[in-house]
Amino acid sequence: MNTRRRFSKKKVIILSAIVLVIGIIAFKSLLNAVDPFRHLRITIHNQSDYDLTNIQASLVQGDNSSNNNESGSTYVFDKDIPSGANVKFAPQLKRSGEGVVSLAFTDSRGKTYNKTVCGYTEYLSGNSYVTVTNESMTVKEECM
């Protein structure tokens, strides 16, 4: 006599679906835990009525002022950001110690913006969220 119990196809499919959902949740949790340690990303939300041009991210290193940029420590974003658009990019900056990341750009009416988007960083990792309106530029930084 055969006393082995067989699973029905329905039970196998349900069990597989449960395992898949648990795997997806675990994977997303792992990505969220690792996210702050990824290369620095800057997200710009252009809520102004103007296009943003000449976008540059610069790394200022050491204890000097903004005149301390080393070769390769400025990244030029080669696209304009139209009014109402959201853009995320990872500036390729060279790091050799602690520093500050600043973002500069001009809007289509000629107004220039320059603000620190990462007040202190040793690893050039994390996220900075920049919101541009007609009147101001605000930054939420999560840098490491």
Tab-separated table of C-alpha atoms in Angstrom:
chain	number	residue	atom	x	y	z
A	1	MET	CA	0.000	0.000	0.000
A	2	ASN	CA	1.095	3.476	-0.796
A	3	THR	CA	0.641	5.733	2.263
A	4	ARG	CA	2.347	8.812	0.792
A	5	ARG	CA	0.142	11.838	0.655
A	6	ARG	CA	0.137	13.840	-2.571
A	7	PHE	CA	-0.424	17.567	-2.786
A	8	SER	CA	-3.049	18.759	-5.161
A	9	LYS	CA	-2.111	21.244	-7.876
A	10	LYS	CA	-4.249	23.873	-6.190
A	11	LYS	CA	-2.317	23.571	-2.909
A	12	VAL	CA	1.020	23.755	-4.723
A	13	ILE	CA	-0.026	26.904	-6.588
A	14	ILE	CA	-1.284	28.585	-3.404
A	15	LEU	CA	1.899	27.664	-1.514
A	16	SER	CA	4.059	28.939	-4.391
A	17	ALA	CA	2.157	32.231	-4.484
A	18	ILE	CA	2.625	32.711	-0.726
A	19	VAL	CA	6.355	32.008	-0.968
A	20	LEU	CA	6.636	34.430	-3.907
A	21	VAL	CA	4.840	37.239	-2.033
A	22	ILE	CA	7.025	36.728	1.054
A	23	GLY	CA	10.131	36.782	-1.165
A	24	ILE	CA	9.089	40.040	-2.847
A	25	ILE	CA	8.396	41.701	0.514
A	26	ALA	CA	11.769	40.558	1.879
A	27	PHE	CA	13.574	41.796	-1.254
A	28	LYS	CA	11.923	45.242	-1.093
A	29	SER	CA	12.781	45.518	2.607
A	30	LEU	CA	16.408	44.704	1.827
A	31	LEU	CA	16.497	47.366	-0.903
A	32	ASN	CA	15.065	49.972	1.487
A	33	ALA	CA	17.672	49.068	4.110
A	34	VAL	CA	20.535	49.367	1.604
A	35	ASP	CA	19.209	52.523	-0.136
A	36	PRO	CA	21.000	55.108	2.066
A	37	PHE	CA	24.351	53.445	1.289
A	38	ARG	CA	24.011	53.662	-2.490
A	39	HIS	CA	25.776	56.369	-4.478
A	40	LEU	CA	24.421	59.863	-3.835
A	41	ARG	CA	21.282	60.640	-5.824
A	42	ILE	CA	19.740	64.054	-6.264
A	43	THR	CA	16.035	64.352	-7.090
A	44	ILE	CA	14.825	67.682	-8.432
A	45	HIS	CA	11.104	68.511	-8.364
A	46	ASN	CA	10.628	71.529	-10.632
A	47	GLN	CA	7.370	73.032	-9.394
A	48	SER	CA	8.188	76.427	-10.868
A	49	ASP	CA	6.836	77.939	-14.067
A	50	TYR	CA	10.348	77.966	-15.584
A	51	ASP	CA	12.695	75.416	-17.130
A	52	LEU	CA	15.939	74.710	-15.259
A	53	THR	CA	19.213	74.843	-17.212
A	54	ASN	CA	22.991	74.722	-16.598
A	55	ILE	CA	22.605	72.206	-13.765
A	56	GLN	CA	25.838	71.449	-11.901
A	57	ALA	CA	26.619	69.479	-8.760
A	58	SER	CA	29.950	70.276	-7.097
A	59	LEU	CA	31.880	68.683	-4.287
A	60	VAL	CA	33.729	71.031	-1.936
A	61	GLN	CA	36.278	69.087	0.093
A	62	GLY	CA	38.229	69.841	3.228
A	63	ASP	CA	37.987	72.893	5.449
A	64	ASN	CA	38.263	75.533	2.707
A	65	SER	CA	35.477	77.466	1.042
A	66	SER	CA	34.020	76.871	-2.402
A	67	ASN	CA	37.413	77.534	-4.008
A	68	ASN	CA	38.538	74.038	-3.029
A	69	ASN	CA	37.036	72.109	-5.969
A	70	GLU	CA	39.430	69.484	-7.263
A	71	SER	CA	39.611	68.246	-10.814
A	72	GLY	CA	36.630	66.005	-11.486
A	73	SER	CA	34.668	67.245	-8.489
A	74	THR	CA	32.045	69.013	-10.615
A	75	TYR	CA	29.315	67.112	-12.434
A	76	VAL	CA	27.336	68.758	-15.232
A	77	PHE	CA	23.835	67.377	-15.804
A	78	ASP	CA	23.488	67.626	-19.583
A	79	LYS	CA	19.697	67.961	-19.816
A	80	ASP	CA	17.319	70.771	-18.981
A	81	ILE	CA	14.469	70.132	-16.545
A	82	PRO	CA	11.158	71.465	-17.872
A	83	SER	CA	8.558	73.090	-15.663
A	84	GLY	CA	6.565	70.478	-13.755
A	85	ALA	CA	9.106	67.674	-14.265
A	86	ASN	CA	10.820	65.468	-11.680
A	87	VAL	CA	14.352	64.250	-12.411
A	88	LYS	CA	16.627	61.941	-10.423
A	89	PHE	CA	20.345	61.655	-11.180
A	90	ALA	CA	23.516	60.380	-9.550
A	91	PRO	CA	26.300	62.968	-9.910
A	92	GLN	CA	29.653	61.378	-10.630
A	93	LEU	CA	31.921	63.211	-8.216
A	94	LYS	CA	35.431	62.284	-7.053
A	95	ARG	CA	35.820	62.044	-3.294
A	96	SER	CA	38.897	61.861	-1.135
A	97	GLY	CA	37.533	62.594	2.321
A	98	GLU	CA	34.759	64.602	3.840
A	99	GLY	CA	33.014	67.326	1.926
A	100	VAL	CA	29.880	69.229	1.019
A	101	VAL	CA	27.821	68.852	-2.163
A	102	SER	CA	26.238	71.944	-3.689
A	103	LEU	CA	23.825	72.282	-6.585
A	104	ALA	CA	23.699	75.248	-8.950
A	105	PHE	CA	21.409	75.969	-11.890
A	106	THR	CA	19.669	78.756	-13.740
A	107	ASP	CA	15.982	79.007	-14.564
A	108	SER	CA	14.707	80.163	-17.960
A	109	ARG	CA	14.138	83.727	-16.708
A	110	GLY	CA	17.840	83.998	-15.782
A	111	LYS	CA	17.618	83.610	-11.988
A	112	THR	CA	20.556	81.630	-10.588
A	113	TYR	CA	20.182	79.199	-7.688
A	114	ASN	CA	23.034	77.769	-5.622
A	115	LYS	CA	22.406	75.729	-2.503
A	116	THR	CA	24.021	72.986	-0.449
A	117	VAL	CA	22.218	69.706	-1.062
A	118	CYS	CA	24.413	67.548	1.151
A	119	GLY	CA	25.782	69.437	4.165
A	120	TYR	CA	28.309	66.812	5.163
A	121	THR	CA	29.355	63.635	3.423
A	122	GLU	CA	32.220	61.209	3.722
A	123	TYR	CA	30.956	58.557	1.337
A	124	LEU	CA	28.880	60.447	-1.279
A	125	SER	CA	25.901	58.250	-0.513
A	126	GLY	CA	22.263	58.803	0.326
A	127	ASN	CA	19.592	61.024	-1.200
A	128	SER	CA	18.876	64.718	-1.575
A	129	TYR	CA	15.461	65.991	-2.571
A	130	VAL	CA	15.323	69.470	-4.101
A	131	THR	CA	12.044	71.297	-4.670
A	132	VAL	CA	12.113	74.411	-6.833
A	133	THR	CA	9.227	76.877	-6.847
A	134	ASN	CA	8.956	80.338	-8.423
A	135	GLU	CA	10.124	81.914	-5.156
A	136	SER	CA	12.545	79.460	-3.572
A	137	MET	CA	14.558	76.264	-3.549
A	138	THR	CA	14.179	73.857	-0.597
A	139	VAL	CA	16.330	70.823	0.162
A	140	LYS	CA	15.704	67.701	2.193
A	141	GLU	CA	18.968	65.821	2.606
A	142	GLU	CA	19.643	62.263	3.723
A	143	CYS	CA	23.384	62.086	3.099
A	144	MET	CA	26.138	59.940	4.532
